[in-house]
Amino acid sequence: MTKKINAAIVGTGFIGPAHLEALRRLPSIEVTALCEVNLELAKEKAELLGIPNAYTFEEMLEDASIDVVHVCTPNFLHFSQSKAALLAGKHVVCEKPLATKIEEAEELVALAKEKGLVNAVHFNLRYYPMVRQMKNMRENGELGEIYSIMGSYLQDWLFLQTDYNWRLEPDKSGDSRAIADIGSHLLDLTEYVTGLKVTEVMADFSTVHKTRLKPLKAIETYSGKMLQPSDYEEVPINTEDHATVMLRFDNGNKGSVTVSQVNAGRKNRLNIEIAGSKANFEWCSERPNEIWIGKRETANQHLMKDPSLFHKDAAGLISFPGGHNEGFPDTSKQMFKEVYAAVREGKQPENPSFPTFEDGYRELLICERIIESHKKQTWVKI
């Protein structure tokens, strides 16, 4: 039998259980431990989620049976927890952003390289089969020279003044919110699909709600729970609800991205359109199983997800035949499949197929330059 790999999940907000569900769909992987802010909460969540061991973070590090740590906590904890896990000799899958400061991300990249341990950042949106297919088609010459790129990532979960989450607090999430939270996914996907690098940025932010009503009792992200007026306190907001960024790429051409968390009715809509000299590709995360392919001299096309029609690399991310739709939960499963293949080998591959700490550093660098650009209201080089 294949040797079992033991994993621990740190943090049980929105994304921790998503990691858990994805890992449970892969063979020979067992989530044996869960960590929370205190042992009482860890025990409560472990029982709820069916995980055998509840630990504090420090206790989990001392468990020699745990091979991999999934860091799914608020942003400000990512650096310290990823560093501690690496120093304890454990492979790490970290939620984005890798850290809240460039220097911290640099330290993690160097430490992971020194230890030779598997390191990954959860840029799972790369793992929609259609995204990989667009990348493969571009590599195969089907897009041609890239003329321009337009992207957007729109949500509405912070639309109301009473919508609140720890991501609104810079000491927990960092100096950027919409760009760092969802823009990082869009920017990572843009460079991944096109093979281009962003070289300069020009950004403009908007904070729609200058103050928000913070609940005096905890509510979960995306829970939709309502409180009474007396259950809130008014707090100032200093991070962006909306941002537009113009981009310059290393092939000399241009692009732009818009991100917003205050667009009513847009629950989680990432859209990217890449214009090339041979075709135009458009993909939307709310229609994840199709690509629109634009043509000038022939009819436009819709390519539906079907492993028999895909490039071999993209077909490897598909678990079901054509006509059987796959979506967001499948992206983490497909990513972890590649990460845990490396874990089974016991070391980071020379050319990993999955997003690494270096990719996490790259996105943090771009986000930092975007923040600088907004503050200076000028173009900033990456």
mmCIF file of N, CA and C in Angstrom, residues 228-299:
data_model
loop_
_atom_site.group_PDB
_atom_site.id
_atom_site.type_symbol
_atom_site.label_atom_id
_atom_site.label_comp_id
_atom_site.label_asym_id
_atom_site.label_seq_id
_atom_site.Cartn_x
_atom_site.Cartn_y
_atom_site.Cartn_z
ATOM 1 N N GLN A 228 -28.536 43.173 15.278
ATOM 2 C CA GLN A 228 -29.314 44.364 15.608
ATOM 3 C C GLN A 228 -28.398 45.588 15.630
ATOM 4 N N PRO A 229 -28.960 46.819 15.463
ATOM 5 C CA PRO A 229 -28.123 48.028 15.475
ATOM 6 C C PRO A 229 -27.239 48.155 16.704
ATOM 7 N N SER A 230 -27.717 47.732 17.826
ATOM 8 C CA SER A 230 -26.941 47.846 19.061
ATOM 9 C C SER A 230 -25.757 46.873 19.106
ATOM 10 N N ASP A 231 -25.707 45.955 18.123
ATOM 11 C CA ASP A 231 -24.641 44.957 18.099
ATOM 12 C C ASP A 231 -23.422 45.421 17.301
ATOM 13 N N TYR A 232 -23.404 46.703 16.859
ATOM 14 C CA TYR A 232 -22.320 47.214 16.030
ATOM 15 C C TYR A 232 -21.610 48.399 16.683
ATOM 16 N N GLU A 233 -20.349 48.608 16.252
ATOM 17 C CA GLU A 233 -19.655 49.860 16.542
ATOM 18 C C GLU A 233 -19.106 50.414 15.243
ATOM 19 N N GLU A 234 -19.095 51.738 15.087
ATOM 20 C CA GLU A 234 -18.617 52.368 13.859
ATOM 21 C C GLU A 234 -17.096 52.483 13.897
ATOM 22 N N VAL A 235 -16.424 52.021 12.829
ATOM 23 C CA VAL A 235 -14.965 52.077 12.768
ATOM 24 C C VAL A 235 -14.533 52.658 11.418
ATOM 25 N N PRO A 236 -13.412 53.402 11.385
ATOM 26 C CA PRO A 236 -12.906 53.957 10.117
ATOM 27 C C PRO A 236 -12.284 52.863 9.252
ATOM 28 N N ILE A 237 -12.392 53.025 7.934
ATOM 29 C CA ILE A 237 -11.840 52.059 6.982
ATOM 30 C C ILE A 237 -10.768 52.746 6.149
ATOM 31 N N ASN A 238 -9.594 52.113 6.071
ATOM 32 C CA ASN A 238 -8.459 52.702 5.372
ATOM 33 C C ASN A 238 -7.951 51.849 4.212
ATOM 34 N N THR A 239 -8.659 50.779 3.883
ATOM 35 C CA THR A 239 -8.260 49.944 2.743
ATOM 36 C C THR A 239 -9.306 50.040 1.644
ATOM 37 N N GLU A 240 -8.923 49.622 0.436
ATOM 38 C CA GLU A 240 -9.744 49.871 -0.743
ATOM 39 C C GLU A 240 -10.888 48.867 -0.899
ATOM 40 N N ASP A 241 -12.063 49.394 -1.279
ATOM 41 C CA ASP A 241 -13.184 48.548 -1.690
ATOM 42 C C ASP A 241 -13.087 48.223 -3.180
ATOM 43 N N HIS A 242 -12.442 49.118 -3.936
ATOM 44 C CA HIS A 242 -12.415 49.038 -5.393
ATOM 45 C C HIS A 242 -11.050 49.547 -5.856
ATOM 46 N N ALA A 243 -10.511 48.944 -6.900
ATOM 47 C CA ALA A 243 -9.229 49.400 -7.448
ATOM 48 C C ALA A 243 -9.168 49.131 -8.944
ATOM 49 N N THR A 244 -8.576 50.057 -9.658
ATOM 50 C CA THR A 244 -8.274 49.878 -11.078
ATOM 51 C C THR A 244 -6.768 50.056 -11.262
ATOM 52 N N VAL A 245 -6.168 49.140 -12.014
ATOM 53 C CA VAL A 245 -4.717 49.168 -12.214
ATOM 54 C C VAL A 245 -4.419 49.010 -13.698
ATOM 55 N N MET A 246 -3.680 49.973 -14.241
ATOM 56 C CA MET A 246 -3.143 49.823 -15.592
ATOM 57 C C MET A 246 -1.808 49.086 -15.501
ATOM 58 N N LEU A 247 -1.541 48.252 -16.505
ATOM 59 C CA LEU A 247 -0.367 47.379 -16.485
ATOM 60 C C LEU A 247 0.459 47.555 -17.755
ATOM 61 N N ARG A 248 1.772 47.479 -17.585
ATOM 62 C CA ARG A 248 2.673 47.362 -18.725
ATOM 63 C C ARG A 248 3.407 46.040 -18.597
ATOM 64 N N PHE A 249 3.554 45.338 -19.729
ATOM 65 C CA PHE A 249 4.139 43.998 -19.722
ATOM 66 C C PHE A 249 5.504 43.994 -20.423
ATOM 67 N N ASP A 250 6.235 42.899 -20.198
ATOM 68 C CA ASP A 250 7.589 42.824 -20.733
ATOM 69 C C ASP A 250 7.647 42.592 -22.238
ATOM 70 N N ASN A 251 6.505 42.407 -22.894
ATOM 71 C CA ASN A 251 6.518 42.345 -24.367
ATOM 72 C C ASN A 251 6.228 43.717 -24.972
ATOM 73 N N GLY A 252 6.117 44.761 -24.119
ATOM 74 C CA GLY A 252 5.877 46.116 -24.598
ATOM 75 C C GLY A 252 4.415 46.489 -24.694
ATOM 76 N N ASN A 253 3.513 45.544 -24.494
ATOM 77 C CA ASN A 253 2.093 45.841 -24.615
ATOM 78 C C ASN A 253 1.445 46.065 -23.251
ATOM 79 N N LYS A 254 0.140 46.361 -23.259
ATOM 80 C CA LYS A 254 -0.527 46.918 -22.087
ATOM 81 C C LYS A 254 -1.726 46.065 -21.648
ATOM 82 N N GLY A 255 -2.222 46.409 -20.474
ATOM 83 C CA GLY A 255 -3.412 45.748 -19.952
ATOM 84 C C GLY A 255 -3.976 46.526 -18.785
ATOM 85 N N SER A 256 -5.057 46.018 -18.229
ATOM 86 C CA SER A 256 -5.664 46.646 -17.061
ATOM 87 C C SER A 256 -6.466 45.610 -16.288
ATOM 88 N N VAL A 257 -6.567 45.841 -14.980
ATOM 89 C CA VAL A 257 -7.415 44.998 -14.139
ATOM 90 C C VAL A 257 -8.231 45.888 -13.219
ATOM 91 N N THR A 258 -9.448 45.443 -12.934
ATOM 92 C CA THR A 258 -10.313 46.108 -11.968
ATOM 93 C C THR A 258 -10.775 45.077 -10.957
ATOM 94 N N VAL A 259 -10.660 45.422 -9.692
ATOM 95 C CA VAL A 259 -11.156 44.533 -8.646
ATOM 96 C C VAL A 259 -12.096 45.320 -7.746
ATOM 97 N N SER A 260 -13.132 44.661 -7.268
ATOM 98 C CA SER A 260 -14.113 45.320 -6.414
ATOM 99 C C SER A 260 -14.785 44.304 -5.515
ATOM 100 N N GLN A 261 -15.053 44.715 -4.275
ATOM 101 C CA GLN A 261 -15.807 43.877 -3.341
ATOM 102 C C GLN A 261 -17.144 44.522 -2.987
ATOM 103 N N VAL A 262 -17.554 45.488 -3.841
ATOM 104 C CA VAL A 262 -18.810 46.215 -3.589
ATOM 105 C C VAL A 262 -19.674 46.281 -4.845
ATOM 106 N N ASN A 263 -19.646 45.235 -5.693
ATOM 107 C CA ASN A 263 -20.480 45.173 -6.897
ATOM 108 C C ASN A 263 -21.668 44.257 -6.648
ATOM 109 N N ALA A 264 -22.828 44.837 -6.432
ATOM 110 C CA ALA A 264 -24.022 44.062 -6.072
ATOM 111 C C ALA A 264 -24.302 42.976 -7.103
ATOM 112 N N GLY A 265 -24.542 41.772 -6.600
ATOM 113 C CA GLY A 265 -24.911 40.653 -7.455
ATOM 114 C C GLY A 265 -23.737 39.861 -8.004
ATOM 115 N N ARG A 266 -22.539 40.415 -7.908
ATOM 116 C CA ARG A 266 -21.348 39.686 -8.353
ATOM 117 C C ARG A 266 -20.784 38.944 -7.147
ATOM 118 N N LYS A 267 -21.062 37.669 -7.078
ATOM 119 C CA LYS A 267 -20.687 36.911 -5.889
ATOM 120 C C LYS A 267 -19.205 36.561 -5.852
ATOM 121 N N ASN A 268 -18.678 36.152 -7.002
ATOM 122 C CA ASN A 268 -17.256 35.787 -7.053
ATOM 123 C C ASN A 268 -16.870 35.637 -8.519
ATOM 124 N N ARG A 269 -16.827 36.764 -9.231
ATOM 125 C CA ARG A 269 -16.697 36.736 -10.687
ATOM 126 C C ARG A 269 -15.330 37.237 -11.138
ATOM 127 N N LEU A 270 -14.447 36.287 -11.481
ATOM 128 C CA LEU A 270 -13.186 36.629 -12.119
ATOM 129 C C LEU A 270 -13.360 36.471 -13.620
ATOM 130 N N ASN A 271 -12.991 37.499 -14.367
ATOM 131 C CA ASN A 271 -13.095 37.454 -15.824
ATOM 132 C C ASN A 271 -11.783 37.931 -16.428
ATOM 133 N N ILE A 272 -11.282 37.202 -17.403
ATOM 134 C CA ILE A 272 -10.058 37.616 -18.082
ATOM 135 C C ILE A 272 -10.247 37.485 -19.580
ATOM 136 N N GLU A 273 -9.775 38.496 -20.315
ATOM 137 C CA GLU A 273 -9.840 38.503 -21.777
ATOM 138 C C GLU A 273 -8.458 38.848 -22.311
ATOM 139 N N ILE A 274 -7.917 37.961 -23.125
ATOM 140 C CA ILE A 274 -6.562 38.110 -23.646
ATOM 141 C C ILE A 274 -6.653 38.224 -25.167
ATOM 142 N N ALA A 275 -6.255 39.382 -25.698
ATOM 143 C CA ALA A 275 -6.315 39.628 -27.134
ATOM 144 C C ALA A 275 -4.967 39.331 -27.759
ATOM 145 N N GLY A 276 -4.955 38.438 -28.734
ATOM 146 C CA GLY A 276 -3.727 38.077 -29.427
ATOM 147 C C GLY A 276 -3.831 38.316 -30.916
ATOM 148 N N SER A 277 -2.736 38.090 -31.627
ATOM 149 C CA SER A 277 -2.701 38.338 -33.069
ATOM 150 C C SER A 277 -3.430 37.268 -33.868
ATOM 151 N N LYS A 278 -3.696 36.101 -33.237
ATOM 152 C CA LYS A 278 -4.406 35.027 -33.931
ATOM 153 C C LYS A 278 -5.815 34.801 -33.390
ATOM 154 N N ALA A 279 -6.044 35.150 -32.132
ATOM 155 C CA ALA A 279 -7.349 34.867 -31.521
ATOM 156 C C ALA A 279 -7.497 35.712 -30.264
ATOM 157 N N ASN A 280 -8.679 35.610 -29.685
ATOM 158 C CA ASN A 280 -8.985 36.292 -28.427
ATOM 159 C C ASN A 280 -9.571 35.246 -27.478
ATOM 160 N N PHE A 281 -8.995 35.112 -26.286
ATOM 161 C CA PHE A 281 -9.503 34.167 -25.298
ATOM 162 C C PHE A 281 -10.255 34.930 -24.206
ATOM 163 N N GLU A 282 -11.410 34.408 -23.824
ATOM 164 C CA GLU A 282 -12.146 34.993 -22.688
ATOM 165 C C GLU A 282 -12.659 33.873 -21.806
ATOM 166 N N TRP A 283 -12.434 34.040 -20.485
ATOM 167 C CA TRP A 283 -12.869 33.026 -19.507
ATOM 168 C C TRP A 283 -13.418 33.718 -18.279
ATOM 169 N N CYS A 284 -14.480 33.143 -17.724
ATOM 170 C CA CYS A 284 -15.134 33.707 -16.547
ATOM 171 C C CYS A 284 -15.320 32.603 -15.505
ATOM 172 N N SER A 285 -14.963 32.887 -14.258
ATOM 173 C CA SER A 285 -15.037 31.870 -13.205
ATOM 174 C C SER A 285 -16.465 31.472 -12.867
ATOM 175 N N GLU A 286 -17.447 32.300 -13.233
ATOM 176 C CA GLU A 286 -18.840 31.926 -12.989
ATOM 177 C C GLU A 286 -19.393 31.041 -14.110
ATOM 178 N N ARG A 287 -18.626 30.885 -15.174
ATOM 179 C CA ARG A 287 -18.909 29.894 -16.231
ATOM 180 C C ARG A 287 -17.628 29.094 -16.442
ATOM 181 N N PRO A 288 -17.196 28.344 -15.439
ATOM 182 C CA PRO A 288 -15.824 27.833 -15.419
ATOM 183 C C PRO A 288 -15.533 26.726 -16.418
ATOM 184 N N ASN A 289 -16.558 26.161 -17.032
ATOM 185 C CA ASN A 289 -16.331 25.009 -17.910
ATOM 186 C C ASN A 289 -16.366 25.354 -19.396
ATOM 187 N N GLU A 290 -16.144 26.649 -19.710
ATOM 188 C CA GLU A 290 -16.125 27.034 -21.114
ATOM 189 C C GLU A 290 -15.155 28.191 -21.353
ATOM 190 N N ILE A 291 -14.595 28.246 -22.535
ATOM 191 C CA ILE A 291 -13.771 29.366 -23.006
ATOM 192 C C ILE A 291 -14.415 29.910 -24.275
ATOM 193 N N TRP A 292 -14.504 31.228 -24.360
ATOM 194 C CA TRP A 292 -14.900 31.881 -25.611
ATOM 195 C C TRP A 292 -13.638 32.200 -26.401
ATOM 196 N N ILE A 293 -13.611 31.794 -27.660
ATOM 197 C CA ILE A 293 -12.467 32.044 -28.528
ATOM 198 C C ILE A 293 -12.920 32.936 -29.672
ATOM 199 N N GLY A 294 -12.409 34.152 -29.703
ATOM 200 C CA GLY A 294 -12.796 35.115 -30.739
ATOM 201 C C GLY A 294 -11.907 35.026 -31.959
ATOM 202 N N LYS A 295 -12.544 35.127 -33.149
ATOM 203 C CA LYS A 295 -11.820 35.084 -34.419
ATOM 204 C C LYS A 295 -12.234 36.274 -35.281
ATOM 205 N N ARG A 296 -11.367 36.716 -36.176
ATOM 206 C CA ARG A 296 -11.697 37.818 -37.069
ATOM 207 C C ARG A 296 -12.266 37.310 -38.397
ATOM 208 N N GLU A 297 -11.659 36.249 -38.945
ATOM 209 C CA GLU A 297 -11.988 35.847 -40.313
ATOM 210 C C GLU A 297 -12.795 34.560 -40.391
ATOM 211 N N THR A 298 -13.054 33.961 -39.237
ATOM 212 C CA THR A 298 -13.921 32.778 -39.197
ATOM 213 C C THR A 298 -14.884 32.942 -38.033
ATOM 214 N N ALA A 299 -15.773 31.973 -37.859
ATOM 215 C CA ALA A 299 -16.751 32.071 -36.775
ATOM 216 C C ALA A 299 -16.068 31.961 -35.406
#
